[in-house]
Amino acid sequence: TYVVTDNCIACKYTDCVEVCPVDCFYEGENMLVIHPDECIDCGVCEPECPADAIRPDTEPDMDKWVEFNRKYSESWPVIITKKDPLPEAEEMDGKPDKMELFSE
Ligand code: SF4
Ligand code: F3S
């Protein structure tokens, strides 16, 4: 599966949702997640993210992100249409410690 990681927080560009063939992105207040059981591993979303926040779970230490994505994809609504990024997206791209900004 692919998963969304912390650099999505406070950016939420949403380019990713337009390309997913199975509509498995879910939207929180300032971040999206992927449902790991719905993702078919096609990989097309990864290069679409301007914040490089989408990673394959084959990279090291991704287990916590798979669990994180699963947890929130089960309670957040699906998102299938691109919208404007968050207003501070450009400024926030690449900032450290973004988990502190995460809001459910
Ligand atoms: Fe959707 Fe493919 Fe990205 Fe999985 S890898 S979230 S199926 S676009
Ligand atoms: Fe987030 Fe990147 Fe999608 S910033 S909303 S994972 S395009």
PDB file of N, CA and C and ligand atoms in Angstrom:
ATOM      1  N   THR A   1       0.833  -1.199   0.000  1.00  0.00           N
ATOM      2  CA  THR A   1       0.000   0.000   0.000  1.00  0.00           C
ATOM      3  C   THR A   1       0.872   1.255   0.000  1.00  0.00           C
ATOM      4  N   TYR A   2       0.270   2.337  -0.408  1.00  0.00           N
ATOM      5  CA  TYR A   2       0.891   3.652  -0.232  1.00  0.00           C
ATOM      6  C   TYR A   2       0.180   4.321   0.935  1.00  0.00           C
ATOM      7  N   VAL A   3       0.876   5.236   1.604  1.00  0.00           N
ATOM      8  CA  VAL A   3       0.268   5.936   2.733  1.00  0.00           C
ATOM      9  C   VAL A   3       0.649   7.411   2.678  1.00  0.00           C
ATOM     10  N   VAL A   4      -0.157   8.231   3.338  1.00  0.00           N
ATOM     11  CA  VAL A   4       0.155   9.655   3.447  1.00  0.00           C
ATOM     12  C   VAL A   4       0.936   9.858   4.745  1.00  0.00           C
ATOM     13  N   THR A   5       2.025  10.614   4.679  1.00  0.00           N
ATOM     14  CA  THR A   5       2.858  10.854   5.860  1.00  0.00           C
ATOM     15  C   THR A   5       2.786  12.327   6.283  1.00  0.00           C
ATOM     16  N   ASP A   6       3.562  12.667   7.300  1.00  0.00           N
ATOM     17  CA  ASP A   6       3.329  13.941   8.007  1.00  0.00           C
ATOM     18  C   ASP A   6       3.502  15.219   7.200  1.00  0.00           C
ATOM     19  N   ASN A   7       4.224  15.183   6.087  1.00  0.00           N
ATOM     20  CA  ASN A   7       4.361  16.464   5.379  1.00  0.00           C
ATOM     21  C   ASN A   7       3.070  16.905   4.683  1.00  0.00           C
ATOM     22  N   CYS A   8       2.059  16.075   4.675  1.00  0.00           N
ATOM     23  CA  CYS A   8       0.734  16.523   4.174  1.00  0.00           C
ATOM     24  C   CYS A   8       0.090  17.522   5.137  1.00  0.00           C
ATOM     25  N   ILE A   9       0.408  17.384   6.416  1.00  0.00           N
ATOM     26  CA  ILE A   9      -0.222  18.222   7.448  1.00  0.00           C
ATOM     27  C   ILE A   9       0.012  19.706   7.157  1.00  0.00           C
ATOM     28  N   ALA A  10      -1.077  20.465   7.212  1.00  0.00           N
ATOM     29  CA  ALA A  10      -1.056  21.918   7.007  1.00  0.00           C
ATOM     30  C   ALA A  10      -0.764  22.337   5.564  1.00  0.00           C
ATOM     31  N   CYS A  11      -0.624  21.368   4.650  1.00  0.00           N
ATOM     32  CA  CYS A  11      -0.488  21.656   3.218  1.00  0.00           C
ATOM     33  C   CYS A  11      -1.776  21.232   2.521  1.00  0.00           C
ATOM     34  N   LYS A  12      -2.037  19.921   2.538  1.00  0.00           N
ATOM     35  CA  LYS A  12      -3.256  19.351   1.960  1.00  0.00           C
ATOM     36  C   LYS A  12      -3.513  19.862   0.546  1.00  0.00           C
ATOM     37  N   TYR A  13      -2.569  19.568  -0.335  1.00  0.00           N
ATOM     38  CA  TYR A  13      -2.674  20.038  -1.719  1.00  0.00           C
ATOM     39  C   TYR A  13      -3.827  19.379  -2.487  1.00  0.00           C
ATOM     40  N   THR A  14      -4.137  18.154  -2.164  1.00  0.00           N
ATOM     41  CA  THR A  14      -5.236  17.353  -2.745  1.00  0.00           C
ATOM     42  C   THR A  14      -5.075  16.960  -4.231  1.00  0.00           C
ATOM     43  N   ASP A  15      -3.918  17.227  -4.826  1.00  0.00           N
ATOM     44  CA  ASP A  15      -3.688  16.747  -6.201  1.00  0.00           C
ATOM     45  C   ASP A  15      -3.835  15.218  -6.273  1.00  0.00           C
ATOM     46  N   CYS A  16      -3.498  14.574  -5.183  1.00  0.00           N
ATOM     47  CA  CYS A  16      -3.499  13.104  -5.118  1.00  0.00           C
ATOM     48  C   CYS A  16      -4.871  12.495  -5.396  1.00  0.00           C
ATOM     49  N   VAL A  17      -5.929  13.137  -4.928  1.00  0.00           N
ATOM     50  CA  VAL A  17      -7.251  12.494  -4.991  1.00  0.00           C
ATOM     51  C   VAL A  17      -7.770  12.360  -6.418  1.00  0.00           C
ATOM     52  N   GLU A  18      -7.316  13.261  -7.291  1.00  0.00           N
ATOM     53  CA  GLU A  18      -7.808  13.261  -8.667  1.00  0.00           C
ATOM     54  C   GLU A  18      -7.339  12.045  -9.460  1.00  0.00           C
ATOM     55  N   VAL A  19      -6.218  11.477  -9.084  1.00  0.00           N
ATOM     56  CA  VAL A  19      -5.639  10.408  -9.892  1.00  0.00           C
ATOM     57  C   VAL A  19      -5.914   9.008  -9.360  1.00  0.00           C
ATOM     58  N   CYS A  20      -6.438   8.905  -8.141  1.00  0.00           N
ATOM     59  CA  CYS A  20      -6.603   7.574  -7.547  1.00  0.00           C
ATOM     60  C   CYS A  20      -7.745   6.813  -8.226  1.00  0.00           C
ATOM     61  N   PRO A  21      -7.449   5.652  -8.819  1.00  0.00           N
ATOM     62  CA  PRO A  21      -8.482   4.911  -9.546  1.00  0.00           C
ATOM     63  C   PRO A  21      -9.524   4.257  -8.642  1.00  0.00           C
ATOM     64  N   VAL A  22      -9.230   4.141  -7.352  1.00  0.00           N
ATOM     65  CA  VAL A  22     -10.180   3.471  -6.466  1.00  0.00           C
ATOM     66  C   VAL A  22     -10.730   4.400  -5.369  1.00  0.00           C
ATOM     67  N   ASP A  23     -10.473   5.700  -5.482  1.00  0.00           N
ATOM     68  CA  ASP A  23     -11.030   6.691  -4.549  1.00  0.00           C
ATOM     69  C   ASP A  23     -10.839   6.305  -3.077  1.00  0.00           C
ATOM     70  N   CYS A  24      -9.585   6.090  -2.710  1.00  0.00           N
ATOM     71  CA  CYS A  24      -9.341   5.643  -1.331  1.00  0.00           C
ATOM     72  C   CYS A  24      -8.650   6.686  -0.460  1.00  0.00           C
ATOM     73  N   PHE A  25      -8.818   7.975  -0.816  1.00  0.00           N
ATOM     74  CA  PHE A  25      -8.311   9.057   0.045  1.00  0.00           C
ATOM     75  C   PHE A  25      -9.429   9.554   0.952  1.00  0.00           C
ATOM     76  N   TYR A  26      -9.081   9.841   2.191  1.00  0.00           N
ATOM     77  CA  TYR A  26     -10.045  10.308   3.194  1.00  0.00           C
ATOM     78  C   TYR A  26      -9.531  11.609   3.792  1.00  0.00           C
ATOM     79  N   GLU A  27     -10.457  12.517   4.098  1.00  0.00           N
ATOM     80  CA  GLU A  27     -10.072  13.888   4.439  1.00  0.00           C
ATOM     81  C   GLU A  27     -10.300  14.250   5.893  1.00  0.00           C
ATOM     82  N   GLY A  28      -9.213  14.662   6.551  1.00  0.00           N
ATOM     83  CA  GLY A  28      -9.300  15.262   7.875  1.00  0.00           C
ATOM     84  C   GLY A  28      -9.176  16.772   7.761  1.00  0.00           C
ATOM     85  N   GLU A  29      -9.152  17.436   8.899  1.00  0.00           N
ATOM     86  CA  GLU A  29      -9.121  18.898   8.903  1.00  0.00           C
ATOM     87  C   GLU A  29      -7.897  19.457   8.164  1.00  0.00           C
ATOM     88  N   ASN A  30      -6.715  18.924   8.450  1.00  0.00           N
ATOM     89  CA  ASN A  30      -5.530  19.489   7.785  1.00  0.00           C
ATOM     90  C   ASN A  30      -4.603  18.432   7.182  1.00  0.00           C
ATOM     91  N   MET A  31      -5.182  17.272   6.843  1.00  0.00           N
ATOM     92  CA  MET A  31      -4.384  16.189   6.257  1.00  0.00           C
ATOM     93  C   MET A  31      -5.309  15.179   5.590  1.00  0.00           C
ATOM     94  N   LEU A  32      -4.795  14.460   4.595  1.00  0.00           N
ATOM     95  CA  LEU A  32      -5.529  13.314   4.052  1.00  0.00           C
ATOM     96  C   LEU A  32      -4.829  12.022   4.472  1.00  0.00           C
ATOM     97  N   VAL A  33      -5.563  10.928   4.395  1.00  0.00           N
ATOM     98  CA  VAL A  33      -4.962   9.603   4.562  1.00  0.00           C
ATOM     99  C   VAL A  33      -5.481   8.690   3.452  1.00  0.00           C
ATOM    100  N   ILE A  34      -4.790   7.571   3.278  1.00  0.00           N
ATOM    101  CA  ILE A  34      -5.173   6.531   2.318  1.00  0.00           C
ATOM    102  C   ILE A  34      -5.672   5.334   3.115  1.00  0.00           C
ATOM    103  N   HIS A  35      -6.758   4.706   2.663  1.00  0.00           N
ATOM    104  CA  HIS A  35      -7.176   3.458   3.320  1.00  0.00           C
ATOM    105  C   HIS A  35      -6.266   2.327   2.812  1.00  0.00           C
ATOM    106  N   PRO A  36      -5.434   1.771   3.698  1.00  0.00           N
ATOM    107  CA  PRO A  36      -4.443   0.790   3.239  1.00  0.00           C
ATOM    108  C   PRO A  36      -5.061  -0.481   2.663  1.00  0.00           C
ATOM    109  N   ASP A  37      -6.288  -0.801   3.031  1.00  0.00           N
ATOM    110  CA  ASP A  37      -6.908  -2.019   2.502  1.00  0.00           C
ATOM    111  C   ASP A  37      -7.605  -1.768   1.167  1.00  0.00           C
ATOM    112  N   GLU A  38      -7.853  -0.519   0.843  1.00  0.00           N
ATOM    113  CA  GLU A  38      -8.507  -0.181  -0.427  1.00  0.00           C
ATOM    114  C   GLU A  38      -7.493   0.165  -1.510  1.00  0.00           C
ATOM    115  N   CYS A  39      -6.341   0.671  -1.115  1.00  0.00           N
ATOM    116  CA  CYS A  39      -5.282   1.048  -2.056  1.00  0.00           C
ATOM    117  C   CYS A  39      -4.827  -0.184  -2.835  1.00  0.00           C
ATOM    118  N   ILE A  40      -4.760  -0.046  -4.174  1.00  0.00           N
ATOM    119  CA  ILE A  40      -4.343  -1.187  -5.011  1.00  0.00           C
ATOM    120  C   ILE A  40      -2.876  -1.090  -5.413  1.00  0.00           C
ATOM    121  N   ASP A  41      -2.157  -0.155  -4.749  1.00  0.00           N
ATOM    122  CA  ASP A  41      -0.701  -0.110  -4.933  1.00  0.00           C
ATOM    123  C   ASP A  41      -0.296   0.299  -6.346  1.00  0.00           C
ATOM    124  N   CYS A  42      -1.108   1.096  -7.011  1.00  0.00           N
ATOM    125  CA  CYS A  42      -0.784   1.454  -8.392  1.00  0.00           C
ATOM    126  C   CYS A  42       0.349   2.474  -8.469  1.00  0.00           C
ATOM    127  N   GLY A  43       0.495   3.281  -7.408  1.00  0.00           N
ATOM    128  CA  GLY A  43       1.612   4.222  -7.352  1.00  0.00           C
ATOM    129  C   GLY A  43       1.407   5.529  -8.094  1.00  0.00           C
ATOM    130  N   VAL A  44       0.272   5.732  -8.747  1.00  0.00           N
ATOM    131  CA  VAL A  44       0.132   6.954  -9.555  1.00  0.00           C
ATOM    132  C   VAL A  44       0.017   8.222  -8.714  1.00  0.00           C
ATOM    133  N   CYS A  45      -0.407   8.108  -7.479  1.00  0.00           N
ATOM    134  CA  CYS A  45      -0.549   9.307  -6.640  1.00  0.00           C
ATOM    135  C   CYS A  45       0.797   9.833  -6.146  1.00  0.00           C
ATOM    136  N   GLU A  46       1.760   8.975  -5.993  1.00  0.00           N
ATOM    137  CA  GLU A  46       3.019   9.376  -5.359  1.00  0.00           C
ATOM    138  C   GLU A  46       3.671  10.587  -6.032  1.00  0.00           C
ATOM    139  N   PRO A  47       3.870  10.568  -7.370  1.00  0.00           N
ATOM    140  CA  PRO A  47       4.518  11.736  -7.996  1.00  0.00           C
ATOM    141  C   PRO A  47       3.623  12.965  -8.081  1.00  0.00           C
ATOM    142  N   GLU A  48       2.333  12.815  -7.821  1.00  0.00           N
ATOM    143  CA  GLU A  48       1.411  13.957  -7.915  1.00  0.00           C
ATOM    144  C   GLU A  48       1.487  14.873  -6.701  1.00  0.00           C
ATOM    145  N   CYS A  49       2.010  14.392  -5.588  1.00  0.00           N
ATOM    146  CA  CYS A  49       1.994  15.198  -4.354  1.00  0.00           C
ATOM    147  C   CYS A  49       3.133  16.216  -4.348  1.00  0.00           C
ATOM    148  N   PRO A  50       2.806  17.515  -4.368  1.00  0.00           N
ATOM    149  CA  PRO A  50       3.849  18.538  -4.387  1.00  0.00           C
ATOM    150  C   PRO A  50       4.691  18.531  -3.109  1.00  0.00           C
ATOM    151  N   ALA A  51       4.148  17.964  -2.034  1.00  0.00           N
ATOM    152  CA  ALA A  51       4.857  17.937  -0.749  1.00  0.00           C
ATOM    153  C   ALA A  51       5.602  16.616  -0.546  1.00  0.00           C
ATOM    154  N   ASP A  52       5.547  15.734  -1.530  1.00  0.00           N
ATOM    155  CA  ASP A  52       6.218  14.433  -1.429  1.00  0.00           C
ATOM    156  C   ASP A  52       5.810  13.677  -0.157  1.00  0.00           C
ATOM    157  N   ALA A  53       4.547  13.772   0.179  1.00  0.00           N
ATOM    158  CA  ALA A  53       4.060  13.179   1.434  1.00  0.00           C
ATOM    159  C   ALA A  53       3.560  11.748   1.271  1.00  0.00           C
ATOM    160  N   ILE A  54       3.408  11.278   0.037  1.00  0.00           N
ATOM    161  CA  ILE A  54       2.879   9.930  -0.188  1.00  0.00           C
ATOM    162  C   ILE A  54       4.043   8.969  -0.393  1.00  0.00           C
ATOM    163  N   ARG A  55       4.100   7.935   0.447  1.00  0.00           N
ATOM    164  CA  ARG A  55       5.216   7.004   0.426  1.00  0.00           C
ATOM    165  C   ARG A  55       4.705   5.570   0.332  1.00  0.00           C
ATOM    166  N   PRO A  56       5.480   4.678  -0.312  1.00  0.00           N
ATOM    167  CA  PRO A  56       5.121   3.256  -0.283  1.00  0.00           C
ATOM    168  C   PRO A  56       5.479   2.654   1.074  1.00  0.00           C
ATOM    169  N   ASP A  57       4.708   1.676   1.512  1.00  0.00           N
ATOM    170  CA  ASP A  57       4.996   1.084   2.832  1.00  0.00           C
ATOM    171  C   ASP A  57       6.204   0.165   2.818  1.00  0.00           C
ATOM    172  N   THR A  58       6.838   0.031   1.652  1.00  0.00           N
ATOM    173  CA  THR A  58       8.054  -0.773   1.557  1.00  0.00           C
ATOM    174  C   THR A  58       9.272  -0.003   2.064  1.00  0.00           C
ATOM    175  N   GLU A  59       9.127   1.296   2.290  1.00  0.00           N
ATOM    176  CA  GLU A  59      10.227   2.065   2.868  1.00  0.00           C
ATOM    177  C   GLU A  59      10.363   1.719   4.357  1.00  0.00           C
ATOM    178  N   PRO A  60      11.535   1.966   4.968  1.00  0.00           N
ATOM    179  CA  PRO A  60      11.734   1.594   6.377  1.00  0.00           C
ATOM    180  C   PRO A  60      10.809   2.355   7.332  1.00  0.00           C
ATOM    181  N   ASP A  61      10.428   1.688   8.408  1.00  0.00           N
ATOM    182  CA  ASP A  61       9.665   2.309   9.504  1.00  0.00           C
ATOM    183  C   ASP A  61       8.311   2.878   9.085  1.00  0.00           C
ATOM    184  N   MET A  62       7.655   2.219   8.155  1.00  0.00           N
ATOM    185  CA  MET A  62       6.371   2.731   7.705  1.00  0.00           C
ATOM    186  C   MET A  62       5.178   2.135   8.446  1.00  0.00           C
ATOM    187  N   ASP A  63       5.410   1.153   9.311  1.00  0.00           N
ATOM    188  CA  ASP A  63       4.284   0.496   9.991  1.00  0.00           C
ATOM    189  C   ASP A  63       3.394   1.481  10.729  1.00  0.00           C
ATOM    190  N   LYS A  64       3.999   2.430  11.409  1.00  0.00           N
ATOM    191  CA  LYS A  64       3.183   3.372  12.181  1.00  0.00           C
ATOM    192  C   LYS A  64       2.310   4.234  11.252  1.00  0.00           C
ATOM    193  N   TRP A  65       2.819   4.505  10.051  1.00  0.00           N
ATOM    194  CA  TRP A  65       2.025   5.299   9.110  1.00  0.00           C
ATOM    195  C   TRP A  65       0.887   4.478   8.512  1.00  0.00           C
ATOM    196  N   VAL A  66       1.129   3.196   8.311  1.00  0.00           N
ATOM    197  CA  VAL A  66       0.038   2.338   7.826  1.00  0.00           C
ATOM    198  C   VAL A  66      -1.075   2.314   8.869  1.00  0.00           C
ATOM    199  N   GLU A  67      -0.720   2.151  10.123  1.00  0.00           N
ATOM    200  CA  GLU A  67      -1.734   2.123  11.192  1.00  0.00           C
ATOM    201  C   GLU A  67      -2.448   3.462  11.327  1.00  0.00           C
ATOM    202  N   PHE A  68      -1.681   4.543  11.218  1.00  0.00           N
ATOM    203  CA  PHE A  68      -2.242   5.892  11.286  1.00  0.00           C
ATOM    204  C   PHE A  68      -3.250   6.109  10.147  1.00  0.00           C
ATOM    205  N   ASN A  69      -2.845   5.732   8.925  1.00  0.00           N
ATOM    206  CA  ASN A  69      -3.732   5.903   7.770  1.00  0.00           C
ATOM    207  C   ASN A  69      -4.987   5.050   7.918  1.00  0.00           C
ATOM    208  N   ARG A  70      -4.819   3.836   8.414  1.00  0.00           N
ATOM    209  CA  ARG A  70      -5.979   2.965   8.587  1.00  0.00           C
ATOM    210  C   ARG A  70      -6.953   3.565   9.600  1.00  0.00           C
ATOM    211  N   LYS A  71      -6.409   3.985  10.735  1.00  0.00           N
ATOM    212  CA  LYS A  71      -7.248   4.514  11.816  1.00  0.00           C
ATOM    213  C   LYS A  71      -8.134   5.674  11.330  1.00  0.00           C
ATOM    214  N   TYR A  72      -7.514   6.652  10.682  1.00  0.00           N
ATOM    215  CA  TYR A  72      -8.302   7.828  10.315  1.00  0.00           C
ATOM    216  C   TYR A  72      -9.147   7.593   9.063  1.00  0.00           C
ATOM    217  N   SER A  73      -8.725   6.715   8.175  1.00  0.00           N
ATOM    218  CA  SER A  73      -9.552   6.466   6.985  1.00  0.00           C
ATOM    219  C   SER A  73     -10.869   5.807   7.369  1.00  0.00           C
ATOM    220  N   GLU A  74     -10.913   5.204   8.548  1.00  0.00           N
ATOM    221  CA  GLU A  74     -12.155   4.568   8.971  1.00  0.00           C
ATOM    222  C   GLU A  74     -13.152   5.548   9.586  1.00  0.00           C
ATOM    223  N   SER A  75     -12.699   6.775   9.897  1.00  0.00           N
ATOM    224  CA  SER A  75     -13.662   7.734  10.452  1.00  0.00           C
ATOM    225  C   SER A  75     -13.835   9.006   9.620  1.00  0.00           C
ATOM    226  N   TRP A  76     -12.891   9.314   8.738  1.00  0.00           N
ATOM    227  CA  TRP A  76     -13.006  10.542   7.951  1.00  0.00           C
ATOM    228  C   TRP A  76     -13.797  10.279   6.663  1.00  0.00           C
ATOM    229  N   PRO A  77     -14.375  11.333   6.062  1.00  0.00           N
ATOM    230  CA  PRO A  77     -15.105  11.165   4.793  1.00  0.00           C
ATOM    231  C   PRO A  77     -14.172  11.013   3.592  1.00  0.00           C
ATOM    232  N   VAL A  78     -14.649  10.305   2.590  1.00  0.00           N
ATOM    233  CA  VAL A  78     -13.866  10.133   1.362  1.00  0.00           C
ATOM    234  C   VAL A  78     -13.766  11.475   0.638  1.00  0.00           C
ATOM    235  N   ILE A  79     -12.664  11.701  -0.055  1.00  0.00           N
ATOM    236  CA  ILE A  79     -12.517  12.914  -0.884  1.00  0.00           C
ATOM    237  C   ILE A  79     -12.094  12.485  -2.282  1.00  0.00           C
ATOM    238  N   ILE A  80     -12.849  12.921  -3.289  1.00  0.00           N
ATOM    239  CA  ILE A  80     -12.549  12.498  -4.662  1.00  0.00           C
ATOM    240  C   ILE A  80     -12.308  13.680  -5.602  1.00  0.00           C
ATOM    241  N   THR A  81     -12.514  14.904  -5.099  1.00  0.00           N
ATOM    242  CA  THR A  81     -12.352  16.085  -5.954  1.00  0.00           C
ATOM    243  C   THR A  81     -11.305  17.017  -5.359  1.00  0.00           C
ATOM    244  N   LYS A  82     -10.404  17.465  -6.210  1.00  0.00           N
ATOM    245  CA  LYS A  82      -9.366  18.389  -5.765  1.00  0.00           C
ATOM    246  C   LYS A  82      -9.971  19.698  -5.289  1.00  0.00           C
ATOM    247  N   LYS A  83      -9.397  20.270  -4.240  1.00  0.00           N
ATOM    248  CA  LYS A  83      -9.810  21.586  -3.780  1.00  0.00           C
ATOM    249  C   LYS A  83      -8.568  22.436  -3.563  1.00  0.00           C
ATOM    250  N   ASP A  84      -8.747  23.709  -3.180  1.00  0.00           N
ATOM    251  CA  ASP A  84      -7.598  24.569  -2.930  1.00  0.00           C
ATOM    252  C   ASP A  84      -6.766  23.999  -1.777  1.00  0.00           C
ATOM    253  N   PRO A  85      -5.432  24.140  -1.868  1.00  0.00           N
ATOM    254  CA  PRO A  85      -4.601  23.738  -0.729  1.00  0.00           C
ATOM    255  C   PRO A  85      -4.900  24.640   0.471  1.00  0.00           C
ATOM    256  N   LEU A  86      -4.432  24.249   1.643  1.00  0.00           N
ATOM    257  CA  LEU A  86      -4.577  25.117   2.806  1.00  0.00           C
ATOM    258  C   LEU A  86      -3.785  26.404   2.557  1.00  0.00           C
ATOM    259  N   PRO A  87      -4.243  27.531   3.112  1.00  0.00           N
ATOM    260  CA  PRO A  87      -3.634  28.830   2.786  1.00  0.00           C
ATOM    261  C   PRO A  87      -2.131  28.908   3.076  1.00  0.00           C
ATOM    262  N   GLU A  88      -1.687  28.178   4.078  1.00  0.00           N
ATOM    263  CA  GLU A  88      -0.269  28.239   4.462  1.00  0.00           C
ATOM    264  C   GLU A  88       0.558  27.118   3.821  1.00  0.00           C
ATOM    265  N   ALA A  89      -0.015  26.448   2.815  1.00  0.00           N
ATOM    266  CA  ALA A  89       0.617  25.238   2.273  1.00  0.00           C
ATOM    267  C   ALA A  89       2.076  25.424   1.849  1.00  0.00           C
ATOM    268  N   GLU A  90       2.344  26.465   1.067  1.00  0.00           N
ATOM    269  CA  GLU A  90       3.709  26.642   0.556  1.00  0.00           C
ATOM    270  C   GLU A  90       4.702  26.872   1.682  1.00  0.00           C
ATOM    271  N   GLU A  91       4.294  27.691   2.620  1.00  0.00           N
ATOM    272  CA  GLU A  91       5.144  28.040   3.760  1.00  0.00           C
ATOM    273  C   GLU A  91       5.388  26.825   4.664  1.00  0.00           C
ATOM    274  N   MET A  92       4.402  25.968   4.783  1.00  0.00           N
ATOM    275  CA  MET A  92       4.492  24.829   5.694  1.00  0.00           C
ATOM    276  C   MET A  92       5.190  23.618   5.085  1.00  0.00           C
ATOM    277  N   ASP A  93       5.328  23.604   3.768  1.00  0.00           N
ATOM    278  CA  ASP A  93       5.939  22.452   3.099  1.00  0.00           C
ATOM    279  C   ASP A  93       7.366  22.232   3.613  1.00  0.00           C
ATOM    280  N   GLY A  94       7.607  21.072   4.204  1.00  0.00           N
ATOM    281  CA  GLY A  94       8.948  20.729   4.671  1.00  0.00           C
ATOM    282  C   GLY A  94       9.267  21.136   6.097  1.00  0.00           C
ATOM    283  N   LYS A  95       8.332  21.803   6.772  1.00  0.00           N
ATOM    284  CA  LYS A  95       8.566  22.191   8.173  1.00  0.00           C
ATOM    285  C   LYS A  95       8.718  20.948   9.057  1.00  0.00           C
ATOM    286  N   PRO A  96       9.632  20.988  10.052  1.00  0.00           N
ATOM    287  CA  PRO A  96       9.791  19.842  10.958  1.00  0.00           C
ATOM    288  C   PRO A  96       8.663  19.765  11.982  1.00  0.00           C
ATOM    289  N   ASP A  97       8.541  18.625  12.635  1.00  0.00           N
ATOM    290  CA  ASP A  97       7.598  18.439  13.747  1.00  0.00           C
ATOM    291  C   ASP A  97       6.157  18.776  13.378  1.00  0.00           C
ATOM    292  N   LYS A  98       5.751  18.372  12.193  1.00  0.00           N
ATOM    293  CA  LYS A  98       4.396  18.712  11.774  1.00  0.00           C
ATOM    294  C   LYS A  98       3.307  17.968  12.545  1.00  0.00           C
ATOM    295  N   MET A  99       3.667  16.856  13.171  1.00  0.00           N
ATOM    296  CA  MET A  99       2.649  16.130  13.945  1.00  0.00           C
ATOM    297  C   MET A  99       2.029  17.008  15.033  1.00  0.00           C
ATOM    298  N   GLU A 100       2.794  17.976  15.512  1.00  0.00           N
ATOM    299  CA  GLU A 100       2.263  18.887  16.535  1.00  0.00           C
ATOM    300  C   GLU A 100       1.104  19.726  16.006  1.00  0.00           C
ATOM    301  N   LEU A 101       1.033  19.850  14.689  1.00  0.00           N
ATOM    302  CA  LEU A 101      -0.023  20.669  14.080  1.00  0.00           C
ATOM    303  C   LEU A 101      -1.227  19.841  13.654  1.00  0.00           C
ATOM    304  N   PHE A 102      -1.095  18.516  13.758  1.00  0.00           N
ATOM    305  CA  PHE A 102      -2.160  17.633  13.277  1.00  0.00           C
ATOM    306  C   PHE A 102      -3.467  17.876  14.025  1.00  0.00           C
ATOM    307  N   SER A 103      -4.550  18.041  13.289  1.00  0.00           N
ATOM    308  CA  SER A 103      -5.852  18.113  13.950  1.00  0.00           C
ATOM    309  C   SER A 103      -6.809  17.107  13.332  1.00  0.00           C
ATOM    310  N   GLU A 104      -7.459  16.371  14.190  1.00  0.00           N
ATOM    311  CA  GLU A 104      -8.370  15.321  13.744  1.00  0.00           C
ATOM    312  C   GLU A 104      -9.626  15.938  13.152  1.00  0.00           C
TER     313      GLU A 104
HETATM  314 FE1  SF4 B   1      -4.870   5.304  -4.985  1.00  0.00          FE
HETATM  315 FE2  SF4 B   1      -2.961   4.105  -6.398  1.00  0.00          FE
HETATM  316 FE3  SF4 B   1      -2.323   6.000  -4.638  1.00  0.00          FE
HETATM  317 FE4  SF4 B   1      -3.179   3.635  -3.799  1.00  0.00          FE
HETATM  318  S1  SF4 B   1      -1.275   4.038  -4.898  1.00  0.00           S
HETATM  319  S2  SF4 B   1      -3.829   5.625  -3.044  1.00  0.00           S
HETATM  320  S3  SF4 B   1      -4.679   3.106  -5.382  1.00  0.00           S
HETATM  321  S4  SF4 B   1      -3.526   6.270  -6.518  1.00  0.00           S
HETATM  322 FE1  F3S B   2      -1.514  15.758   1.061  1.00  0.00          FE
HETATM  323 FE2  F3S B   2       0.051  15.611  -0.996  1.00  0.00          FE
HETATM  324 FE3  F3S B   2      -2.382  14.788  -1.238  1.00  0.00          FE
HETATM  325  S1  F3S B   2      -0.010  17.263   0.478  1.00  0.00           S
HETATM  326  S2  F3S B   2      -3.481  16.106   0.140  1.00  0.00           S
HETATM  327  S3  F3S B   2      -0.861  13.910   0.082  1.00  0.00           S
HETATM  328  S4  F3S B   2      -1.242  15.905  -2.749  1.00  0.00           S
END
